Amino acid sequence: WSSSWVAIPNSPGSCSDLPPPSRGTDCSFSCPAGKFLEMSSQQCTPCVAGSYSLGSGLRFDQWDAIPAGFTSLASFLDAGPNGEDIRACNSSSWTPQGVYLESNRDECTVSLVYAVHLEKQGSVSFTYQYPDNNIVFEFYVQNEQCQEMAQTDDQKWIKFTNNGEWDTHTVSLKSGTNILYWRTTGILVGRKMVKPVLLRNIQIEGVAYTSECFPCRPGWFSPKPGSSSCEPCPSNTYSVKGASSCTSCPEHHYSHEGWAECKVRPPCSEKDYFQIHTACDSEGKTQVLYRWVEPKICVENVTGAVELPATGQREPCPPCNPGYYNSNDSTCLPCPAGTHSDGTNECPAGTEPVLGYEYKWWNVLPSNMKTSCFNVGNSKCDDMNGWEVAGDHVRSGAGSSDNDYLILSLHVPGFKVPASLSGMTGSEFGQITFVFETICSADCELYFMMDVNRKSTTVVESWEGSQGKQWYSHSMTRNASVTYTWAFQRTNHALDVRSYVSDMVKLYSISVTNVLDGVASACRACALVPQNSQRAGSSCVPCPAGFYIDRDTNRCQECPPNTHLAGRHTYGQDACVACGPGSISNKEHSRCYSDCSFTHTENNRTLTFDLSPLSDVASLTIGPSFTSKGTKYLHLFNISLCGHEGRRAAICTDNVTDVSSKDDQSDLSQFVNSVDSFICQSTIIPADGRGFRMAISSQSIGLADTFIGATVDAVLNGVNAEPDLFPESSKNVPDINFFYRSTQATASCDQGRSSVITVRCNPEKSERGELSVPSSCPAGTCDGCLFNFLWESSSACPRCTEDDYHQIEGACKGGVQETLYVWNEPKLCTKGVSLPPRSSAPCEAIALWLKVGVGGGAFVAVLLISLTCYFWKKNKRLEYKYSRLVMSANKDCELPAADSCGLAEGEEPDDDVVYAQKPSLLGKLRAIANKHEGGESSESVQLNSSQSDRWVLG
């Protein structure tokens, strides 16, 4: 392929003497930067002053508007949770900001797309800022069939940049059509994004030759021919399009760098100056000075203008900070090694200096602290102090614009646990604590950031708007070099006029413990070498893990069983704090944990629980949830309930950091976004929601660094399990509440986060059971500070004992009786004792008690019958005697003479009275006749005599 040029008449119609067409150079031909291809001569010609050329390249470094050819596309998200079509991202886009292009600040997916055709192999490079790990930033290339070009992870995933630093990313391109994508996705999910991604100076090599030069834009110039770029006009100058030089502003007018016009200087006001404190002089005095904000744009000698206030009175300098002493020239110097306080007092025998930083007086910034000013859109404040000392505090400076970032940094080379604390093997190597307040009238924000081993700056916490005087503390969990940074921004809106110069942040004190090269303000008791040692003396020695320093002997003593070294000292046995209920200490006495066993006594019965099936790390995924922009996300909790010898086995890692830091896989421990805890949480954005190659895991936090204890009570050490959040258990087994706490304070949880896992017996569940969160708090927490979980499992039932079953005896069959054992229903126990096997025993058909009963009953019956007969017979005799007496007393009736006389006393008659069994019919008639005749009746009685038988009739 080659180019050619043809002469075309200026006006239509006939014409003559036109030059013939001529063939040009190959289309792959290109001129160097600063030149263009002059078509008539087919020669590379330098650009004139006031213009520039990239030769065979394209450059985009002017962002007053999105250049032609670029498109900003917001992704249409999946349907919402109710099936509706979400279009909330229509307004999200990359935004031009003059000298850079800014990505969206929300959780939408926005792509910046540019298509370019290369005549030969080339490349694309761009300068960027990517300081916030709450955004996923990726760059990839597709061909004209929308097929993604092969790229390594290093090319696709962009590395983070430190605060205020620009980095360059370069990717090779093939000849042909290349579609370039810069894609950002916010994954803040409820958090505020700190900074967007910024793009500046996109350059593409490999395009066709250029046949013309481009004029410099207004406010820029190129002073000589053959330029490959333009330069911005300095402050107080301006230029028009295609300028080769800049013009100074008229009197009483001003301009900033790169301005295309000048503005009238306003009268000076209180917002145009700021105060500073001078360093101590040789007499130990300091005074307040006032300085104009640079660059100075106001006018003093006009109506309504204020003057710069006079210098303040000389005042005594504030005292030196702890660990420093006042030298002869009134400067504060750090105490030499082994000394404390004023630098002359050595620590006595048996003590060691307490090393650290403690800054509470601010006459000059300490040598390990630096201040700067930074603005992503310009460099006006680069040489300014971002912060100023002010006696009892250090505060943000004036800067050059309201949207400047005012930076204060403190570098700590490392941490060293002193010998007196060597017995503590916890995860804390040091701690930083600072006291601050913010005074704001706009949308100011203070960021506290941390850069570990100079890898990347991570925001630890941020505060918006005015904040009352308060303290914040953060623990360092590993020994590494770290730079702590405070960044203050009055507003994130770029304004030409200063409106919020009086908004500020004040830092009153900063304290860092266990610093490697720190200074000492006091001494602390340490352990001495044992007397029986060859090295016995007064030098300090480190105690073994889990040992405290005895107050009387200054020797190392092991902590008692089931205690741990809490707090930040090891002096005295009171440093060994007893573990909470249901917990034991590990071998090093560094923390308490549950060994998966638990006992509880109620109603004179002891319940024993074996929770070992729940010891493995469990995961609980909650969701999906949707942000206001429609982003689908999940909450993932990893939970380590018990066991593991006290090791915090639940680990959550941000894989965004893993991918973007691919070149540092050899040291995964450097990632500050990987946390280990008893309970940790990550926010997951599924791959299907954003077209990622994998799910994105971010915002990993630890919820439970310390195990408080396990109990059936609802409250422990001020943490409330809030049992009303879950349905009441229908089983007659108490719930076991596991209490945890995270000591890391946050802006919303000044006491740190707390967590409670309620373990409940449910025989219908498996051994591993099932985790759930309260229905009223679907994210596991209602306030962001207390997290509640319910773990139902058959393993949460107590171990079986003899009280959990009963026996059933069978009938005696064939002289054998069987006994069965069955569980009480419902069965609310597991493992423990087993049911005794079925047993049998010989037996008799009639039991002994039955035999005794029958025999006794028979004897009683015989006795009763005998007595009845006896008394019946005796009654008949009495009846007979009575009838004899009645007959003898009857005077009207004469009976035949008796055969015998009356009975003598004590004589028994031999005759028996015998009644006829049935009176005869003749007897009955005779008796009736006698009754009618004499009115008396008679009855025949047969007398049975041993001598004779006779009838007596009456």
PDB file of C-alpha atoms in Angstrom, residues 275-501:
ATOM      1  CA  GLN A 275      -0.235  31.981  60.491  1.00  0.00           C
ATOM      2  CA  ILE A 276       2.834  29.977  61.390  1.00  0.00           C
ATOM      3  CA  HIS A 277       4.956  29.562  64.521  1.00  0.00           C
ATOM      4  CA  THR A 278       8.641  30.275  64.314  1.00  0.00           C
ATOM      5  CA  ALA A 279      11.209  27.811  65.604  1.00  0.00           C
ATOM      6  CA  CYS A 280      12.638  28.389  69.050  1.00  0.00           C
ATOM      7  CA  ASP A 281      15.436  30.931  69.154  1.00  0.00           C
ATOM      8  CA  SER A 282      18.494  30.853  71.391  1.00  0.00           C
ATOM      9  CA  GLU A 283      16.462  32.385  74.216  1.00  0.00           C
ATOM     10  CA  GLY A 284      13.789  29.711  74.009  1.00  0.00           C
ATOM     11  CA  LYS A 285      11.200  32.041  72.522  1.00  0.00           C
ATOM     12  CA  THR A 286       8.796  31.650  69.622  1.00  0.00           C
ATOM     13  CA  GLN A 287       6.267  33.949  67.962  1.00  0.00           C
ATOM     14  CA  VAL A 288       3.397  33.868  65.498  1.00  0.00           C
ATOM     15  CA  LEU A 289       4.009  35.072  61.950  1.00  0.00           C
ATOM     16  CA  TYR A 290       1.523  35.657  59.158  1.00  0.00           C
ATOM     17  CA  ARG A 291       2.150  34.802  55.515  1.00  0.00           C
ATOM     18  CA  TRP A 292       0.225  35.389  52.294  1.00  0.00           C
ATOM     19  CA  VAL A 293      -1.120  32.308  50.577  1.00  0.00           C
ATOM     20  CA  GLU A 294       1.031  31.615  47.523  1.00  0.00           C
ATOM     21  CA  PRO A 295       0.634  32.365  44.739  1.00  0.00           C
ATOM     22  CA  LYS A 296      -0.683  35.673  45.965  1.00  0.00           C
ATOM     23  CA  ILE A 297      -3.598  36.813  43.794  1.00  0.00           C
ATOM     24  CA  CYS A 298      -5.168  39.529  45.941  1.00  0.00           C
ATOM     25  CA  VAL A 299      -4.493  43.263  46.072  1.00  0.00           C
ATOM     26  CA  GLU A 300      -3.749  45.055  49.369  1.00  0.00           C
ATOM     27  CA  ASN A 301      -3.983  48.748  48.461  1.00  0.00           C
ATOM     28  CA  VAL A 302      -7.593  48.887  47.335  1.00  0.00           C
ATOM     29  CA  THR A 303     -10.798  49.735  49.141  1.00  0.00           C
ATOM     30  CA  GLY A 304     -12.025  46.925  51.377  1.00  0.00           C
ATOM     31  CA  ALA A 305      -8.720  45.025  51.396  1.00  0.00           C
ATOM     32  CA  VAL A 306      -7.220  43.777  54.682  1.00  0.00           C
ATOM     33  CA  GLU A 307      -3.589  44.059  55.619  1.00  0.00           C
ATOM     34  CA  LEU A 308      -1.327  41.295  56.783  1.00  0.00           C
ATOM     35  CA  PRO A 309      -1.523  41.159  60.614  1.00  0.00           C
ATOM     36  CA  ALA A 310       1.502  42.196  62.591  1.00  0.00           C
ATOM     37  CA  THR A 311       3.888  39.632  64.015  1.00  0.00           C
ATOM     38  CA  GLY A 312       2.749  38.256  67.372  1.00  0.00           C
ATOM     39  CA  GLN A 313       4.472  38.638  70.722  1.00  0.00           C
ATOM     40  CA  ARG A 314       7.446  36.440  71.559  1.00  0.00           C
ATOM     41  CA  GLU A 315       6.335  33.645  73.830  1.00  0.00           C
ATOM     42  CA  PRO A 316       8.159  30.817  75.606  1.00  0.00           C
ATOM     43  CA  CYS A 317       8.584  27.742  73.467  1.00  0.00           C
ATOM     44  CA  PRO A 318       6.549  24.689  74.345  1.00  0.00           C
ATOM     45  CA  PRO A 319       8.454  22.012  76.275  1.00  0.00           C
ATOM     46  CA  CYS A 320      10.256  19.199  74.544  1.00  0.00           C
ATOM     47  CA  ASN A 321       8.300  16.083  73.758  1.00  0.00           C
ATOM     48  CA  PRO A 322       8.723  13.043  76.027  1.00  0.00           C
ATOM     49  CA  GLY A 323      12.010  11.309  75.235  1.00  0.00           C
ATOM     50  CA  TYR A 324      13.683  14.553  74.139  1.00  0.00           C
ATOM     51  CA  TYR A 325      15.797  17.020  76.090  1.00  0.00           C
ATOM     52  CA  ASN A 326      16.548  20.717  75.668  1.00  0.00           C
ATOM     53  CA  SER A 327      20.037  21.393  74.372  1.00  0.00           C
ATOM     54  CA  ASN A 328      22.075  24.533  74.962  1.00  0.00           C
ATOM     55  CA  ASP A 329      20.742  26.159  71.785  1.00  0.00           C
ATOM     56  CA  SER A 330      17.093  25.655  72.839  1.00  0.00           C
ATOM     57  CA  THR A 331      16.509  22.824  70.394  1.00  0.00           C
ATOM     58  CA  CYS A 332      15.049  19.488  71.410  1.00  0.00           C
ATOM     59  CA  LEU A 333      17.257  16.464  70.847  1.00  0.00           C
ATOM     60  CA  PRO A 334      16.343  12.788  71.285  1.00  0.00           C
ATOM     61  CA  CYS A 335      17.600  11.038  74.379  1.00  0.00           C
ATOM     62  CA  PRO A 336      20.617   8.812  73.723  1.00  0.00           C
ATOM     63  CA  ALA A 337      20.206   5.054  73.768  1.00  0.00           C
ATOM     64  CA  GLY A 338      19.718   3.643  77.260  1.00  0.00           C
ATOM     65  CA  THR A 339      18.547   6.948  78.712  1.00  0.00           C
ATOM     66  CA  HIS A 340      15.155   8.484  79.176  1.00  0.00           C
ATOM     67  CA  SER A 341      13.354  11.722  79.867  1.00  0.00           C
ATOM     68  CA  ASP A 342      15.967  14.491  79.662  1.00  0.00           C
ATOM     69  CA  GLY A 343      18.722  12.430  78.090  1.00  0.00           C
ATOM     70  CA  THR A 344      20.983  12.289  81.134  1.00  0.00           C
ATOM     71  CA  ASN A 345      19.179   9.859  83.404  1.00  0.00           C
ATOM     72  CA  GLU A 346      20.007   6.269  82.669  1.00  0.00           C
ATOM     73  CA  CYS A 347      17.491   3.586  83.435  1.00  0.00           C
ATOM     74  CA  PRO A 348      18.345   1.889  86.751  1.00  0.00           C
ATOM     75  CA  ALA A 349      19.325  -1.748  86.999  1.00  0.00           C
ATOM     76  CA  GLY A 350      16.453  -4.111  86.351  1.00  0.00           C
ATOM     77  CA  THR A 351      14.681  -1.686  84.039  1.00  0.00           C
ATOM     78  CA  GLU A 352      14.798  -0.799  80.362  1.00  0.00           C
ATOM     79  CA  PRO A 353      13.758   2.306  78.420  1.00  0.00           C
ATOM     80  CA  VAL A 354      10.250   2.376  76.977  1.00  0.00           C
ATOM     81  CA  LEU A 355      10.934   3.133  73.316  1.00  0.00           C
ATOM     82  CA  GLY A 356       8.439   4.865  71.073  1.00  0.00           C
ATOM     83  CA  TYR A 357       7.288   8.194  69.701  1.00  0.00           C
ATOM     84  CA  GLU A 358       5.152  10.566  71.725  1.00  0.00           C
ATOM     85  CA  TYR A 359       4.531  13.932  70.114  1.00  0.00           C
ATOM     86  CA  LYS A 360       2.296  16.392  71.943  1.00  0.00           C
ATOM     87  CA  TRP A 361       4.212  19.679  71.626  1.00  0.00           C
ATOM     88  CA  TRP A 362       4.600  21.168  68.180  1.00  0.00           C
ATOM     89  CA  ASN A 363       7.267  23.813  67.780  1.00  0.00           C
ATOM     90  CA  VAL A 364       8.951  22.132  64.820  1.00  0.00           C
ATOM     91  CA  LEU A 365       8.072  18.960  62.957  1.00  0.00           C
ATOM     92  CA  PRO A 366      10.118  15.962  64.118  1.00  0.00           C
ATOM     93  CA  SER A 367      12.730  14.782  61.663  1.00  0.00           C
ATOM     94  CA  ASN A 368      10.759  11.627  60.820  1.00  0.00           C
ATOM     95  CA  MET A 369       7.669  13.604  59.841  1.00  0.00           C
ATOM     96  CA  LYS A 370       7.141  15.390  56.527  1.00  0.00           C
ATOM     97  CA  THR A 371       4.423  17.593  55.135  1.00  0.00           C
ATOM     98  CA  SER A 372       3.434  18.335  51.557  1.00  0.00           C
ATOM     99  CA  CYS A 373       0.633  19.644  49.404  1.00  0.00           C
ATOM    100  CA  PHE A 374      -0.757  17.842  46.422  1.00  0.00           C
ATOM    101  CA  ASN A 375      -3.373  18.542  43.781  1.00  0.00           C
ATOM    102  CA  VAL A 376      -4.087  16.055  41.006  1.00  0.00           C
ATOM    103  CA  GLY A 377      -5.068  18.820  38.586  1.00  0.00           C
ATOM    104  CA  ASN A 378      -2.087  21.120  38.964  1.00  0.00           C
ATOM    105  CA  SER A 379       1.266  21.534  40.624  1.00  0.00           C
ATOM    106  CA  LYS A 380       0.611  24.923  42.212  1.00  0.00           C
ATOM    107  CA  CYS A 381       0.978  23.712  45.789  1.00  0.00           C
ATOM    108  CA  ASP A 382       3.768  21.166  45.313  1.00  0.00           C
ATOM    109  CA  ASP A 383       6.325  23.316  47.152  1.00  0.00           C
ATOM    110  CA  MET A 384       3.987  24.379  49.931  1.00  0.00           C
ATOM    111  CA  ASN A 385       3.711  23.026  53.433  1.00  0.00           C
ATOM    112  CA  GLY A 386       0.521  21.090  53.812  1.00  0.00           C
ATOM    113  CA  TRP A 387       0.570  21.371  57.624  1.00  0.00           C
ATOM    114  CA  GLU A 388       1.848  23.964  60.101  1.00  0.00           C
ATOM    115  CA  VAL A 389       2.970  23.574  63.727  1.00  0.00           C
ATOM    116  CA  ALA A 390       0.986  25.594  66.275  1.00  0.00           C
ATOM    117  CA  GLY A 391       2.373  24.964  69.771  1.00  0.00           C
ATOM    118  CA  ASP A 392       0.013  22.452  71.327  1.00  0.00           C
ATOM    119  CA  HIS A 393      -1.142  21.051  67.989  1.00  0.00           C
ATOM    120  CA  VAL A 394      -0.236  20.726  64.326  1.00  0.00           C
ATOM    121  CA  ARG A 395      -2.878  21.772  61.818  1.00  0.00           C
ATOM    122  CA  SER A 396      -3.579  21.782  58.110  1.00  0.00           C
ATOM    123  CA  GLY A 397      -2.099  24.659  56.129  1.00  0.00           C
ATOM    124  CA  ALA A 398      -3.595  26.991  53.567  1.00  0.00           C
ATOM    125  CA  GLY A 399      -2.581  25.218  50.358  1.00  0.00           C
ATOM    126  CA  SER A 400      -3.274  26.834  47.022  1.00  0.00           C
ATOM    127  CA  SER A 401      -6.808  25.571  46.323  1.00  0.00           C
ATOM    128  CA  ASP A 402      -9.696  24.298  48.369  1.00  0.00           C
ATOM    129  CA  ASN A 403      -9.445  20.853  46.771  1.00  0.00           C
ATOM    130  CA  ASP A 404      -5.749  20.373  47.578  1.00  0.00           C
ATOM    131  CA  TYR A 405      -4.727  17.318  49.538  1.00  0.00           C
ATOM    132  CA  LEU A 406      -2.766  18.480  52.581  1.00  0.00           C
ATOM    133  CA  ILE A 407      -0.411  15.662  53.520  1.00  0.00           C
ATOM    134  CA  LEU A 408       1.297  14.866  56.843  1.00  0.00           C
ATOM    135  CA  SER A 409       3.340  11.663  57.074  1.00  0.00           C
ATOM    136  CA  LEU A 410       5.165   9.828  59.855  1.00  0.00           C
ATOM    137  CA  HIS A 411       7.707   7.144  58.996  1.00  0.00           C
ATOM    138  CA  VAL A 412       8.330   4.246  61.389  1.00  0.00           C
ATOM    139  CA  PRO A 413      11.324   2.076  60.365  1.00  0.00           C
ATOM    140  CA  GLY A 414      10.026  -0.954  62.220  1.00  0.00           C
ATOM    141  CA  PHE A 415       8.953  -2.304  65.569  1.00  0.00           C
ATOM    142  CA  LYS A 416      10.830  -4.061  68.335  1.00  0.00           C
ATOM    143  CA  VAL A 417       9.048  -5.774  71.178  1.00  0.00           C
ATOM    144  CA  PRO A 418      11.050  -4.921  74.333  1.00  0.00           C
ATOM    145  CA  ALA A 419      12.460  -7.611  76.579  1.00  0.00           C
ATOM    146  CA  SER A 420       9.867  -6.845  79.232  1.00  0.00           C
ATOM    147  CA  LEU A 421       7.093  -7.682  76.755  1.00  0.00           C
ATOM    148  CA  SER A 422       8.749 -10.672  75.124  1.00  0.00           C
ATOM    149  CA  GLY A 423       6.502 -13.064  77.019  1.00  0.00           C
ATOM    150  CA  MET A 424       3.598 -11.790  74.980  1.00  0.00           C
ATOM    151  CA  THR A 425       3.273 -13.633  71.673  1.00  0.00           C
ATOM    152  CA  GLY A 426       0.113 -11.933  70.478  1.00  0.00           C
ATOM    153  CA  SER A 427      -0.263 -10.422  67.054  1.00  0.00           C
ATOM    154  CA  GLU A 428       0.355  -6.813  68.128  1.00  0.00           C
ATOM    155  CA  PHE A 429       3.840  -5.422  67.569  1.00  0.00           C
ATOM    156  CA  GLY A 430       2.987  -1.796  68.144  1.00  0.00           C
ATOM    157  CA  GLN A 431       0.173   0.699  68.266  1.00  0.00           C
ATOM    158  CA  ILE A 432      -0.427   4.225  67.019  1.00  0.00           C
ATOM    159  CA  THR A 433      -2.839   6.541  68.828  1.00  0.00           C
ATOM    160  CA  PHE A 434      -3.660  10.115  67.884  1.00  0.00           C
ATOM    161  CA  VAL A 435      -6.037  12.840  69.075  1.00  0.00           C
ATOM    162  CA  PHE A 436      -7.632  15.108  66.478  1.00  0.00           C
ATOM    163  CA  GLU A 437     -10.574  17.339  65.573  1.00  0.00           C
ATOM    164  CA  THR A 438     -11.863  18.813  62.313  1.00  0.00           C
ATOM    165  CA  ILE A 439     -13.528  22.203  61.881  1.00  0.00           C
ATOM    166  CA  CYS A 440     -15.353  22.382  58.560  1.00  0.00           C
ATOM    167  CA  SER A 441     -18.093  24.354  56.816  1.00  0.00           C
ATOM    168  CA  ALA A 442     -18.138  22.211  53.634  1.00  0.00           C
ATOM    169  CA  ASP A 443     -17.646  18.592  52.620  1.00  0.00           C
ATOM    170  CA  CYS A 444     -14.153  18.233  54.091  1.00  0.00           C
ATOM    171  CA  GLU A 445     -12.671  14.830  54.736  1.00  0.00           C
ATOM    172  CA  LEU A 446      -9.724  13.503  56.745  1.00  0.00           C
ATOM    173  CA  TYR A 447      -8.057  10.261  55.678  1.00  0.00           C
ATOM    174  CA  PHE A 448      -5.779   8.157  57.860  1.00  0.00           C
ATOM    175  CA  MET A 449      -3.684   5.895  55.637  1.00  0.00           C
ATOM    176  CA  MET A 450      -0.959   3.316  56.027  1.00  0.00           C
ATOM    177  CA  ASP A 451       1.795   2.256  53.625  1.00  0.00           C
ATOM    178  CA  VAL A 452       3.476  -1.004  54.648  1.00  0.00           C
ATOM    179  CA  ASN A 453       6.952  -1.690  53.273  1.00  0.00           C
ATOM    180  CA  ARG A 454       6.365   1.009  50.634  1.00  0.00           C
ATOM    181  CA  LYS A 455       3.970  -1.260  48.703  1.00  0.00           C
ATOM    182  CA  SER A 456       0.792   0.758  48.374  1.00  0.00           C
ATOM    183  CA  THR A 457      -1.133   3.195  50.490  1.00  0.00           C
ATOM    184  CA  THR A 458      -4.276   1.793  52.063  1.00  0.00           C
ATOM    185  CA  VAL A 459      -6.941   3.885  53.737  1.00  0.00           C
ATOM    186  CA  VAL A 460      -7.422   2.683  57.311  1.00  0.00           C
ATOM    187  CA  GLU A 461     -10.188   5.099  58.313  1.00  0.00           C
ATOM    188  CA  SER A 462     -11.744   8.366  57.172  1.00  0.00           C
ATOM    189  CA  TRP A 463     -13.913  11.055  58.743  1.00  0.00           C
ATOM    190  CA  GLU A 464     -16.263  13.465  56.953  1.00  0.00           C
ATOM    191  CA  GLY A 465     -17.340  16.929  58.032  1.00  0.00           C
ATOM    192  CA  SER A 466     -16.728  18.489  61.433  1.00  0.00           C
ATOM    193  CA  GLN A 467     -15.591  16.070  64.118  1.00  0.00           C
ATOM    194  CA  GLY A 468     -15.255  16.895  67.797  1.00  0.00           C
ATOM    195  CA  LYS A 469     -12.011  16.263  69.639  1.00  0.00           C
ATOM    196  CA  GLN A 470     -11.514  12.508  69.797  1.00  0.00           C
ATOM    197  CA  TRP A 471      -8.870   9.812  69.747  1.00  0.00           C
ATOM    198  CA  TYR A 472      -8.259   6.933  67.360  1.00  0.00           C
ATOM    199  CA  SER A 473      -6.022   3.907  67.810  1.00  0.00           C
ATOM    200  CA  HIS A 474      -4.733   1.319  65.342  1.00  0.00           C
ATOM    201  CA  SER A 475      -2.640  -1.781  66.061  1.00  0.00           C
ATOM    202  CA  MET A 476       0.254  -2.965  63.926  1.00  0.00           C
ATOM    203  CA  THR A 477      -0.115  -6.713  63.511  1.00  0.00           C
ATOM    204  CA  ARG A 478       3.274  -7.505  62.007  1.00  0.00           C
ATOM    205  CA  ASN A 479       6.786  -6.202  62.186  1.00  0.00           C
ATOM    206  CA  ALA A 480       7.384  -4.098  59.103  1.00  0.00           C
ATOM    207  CA  SER A 481       8.379  -0.644  58.014  1.00  0.00           C
ATOM    208  CA  VAL A 482       5.313   1.558  57.830  1.00  0.00           C
ATOM    209  CA  THR A 483       4.469   5.132  56.890  1.00  0.00           C
ATOM    210  CA  TYR A 484       1.362   6.624  58.463  1.00  0.00           C
ATOM    211  CA  THR A 485      -0.267   9.437  56.494  1.00  0.00           C
ATOM    212  CA  TRP A 486      -2.935  11.993  57.317  1.00  0.00           C
ATOM    213  CA  ALA A 487      -4.496  13.630  54.242  1.00  0.00           C
ATOM    214  CA  PHE A 488      -7.002  16.472  54.584  1.00  0.00           C
ATOM    215  CA  GLN A 489      -9.131  17.876  51.755  1.00  0.00           C
ATOM    216  CA  ARG A 490     -11.469  20.818  52.303  1.00  0.00           C
ATOM    217  CA  THR A 491     -13.668  19.896  49.342  1.00  0.00           C
ATOM    218  CA  ASN A 492     -13.403  17.588  46.356  1.00  0.00           C
ATOM    219  CA  HIS A 493     -14.832  20.212  44.007  1.00  0.00           C
ATOM    220  CA  ALA A 494     -12.336  22.262  42.008  1.00  0.00           C
ATOM    221  CA  LEU A 495     -13.051  25.982  42.500  1.00  0.00           C
ATOM    222  CA  ASP A 496     -11.181  29.040  41.223  1.00  0.00           C
ATOM    223  CA  VAL A 497     -12.160  31.082  44.281  1.00  0.00           C
ATOM    224  CA  ARG A 498     -10.957  30.222  47.784  1.00  0.00           C
ATOM    225  CA  SER A 499     -14.059  29.712  49.934  1.00  0.00           C
ATOM    226  CA  TYR A 500     -13.069  27.311  52.724  1.00  0.00           C
ATOM    227  CA  VAL A 501      -9.566  28.378  53.725  1.00  0.00           C
TER     228      VAL A 501
END
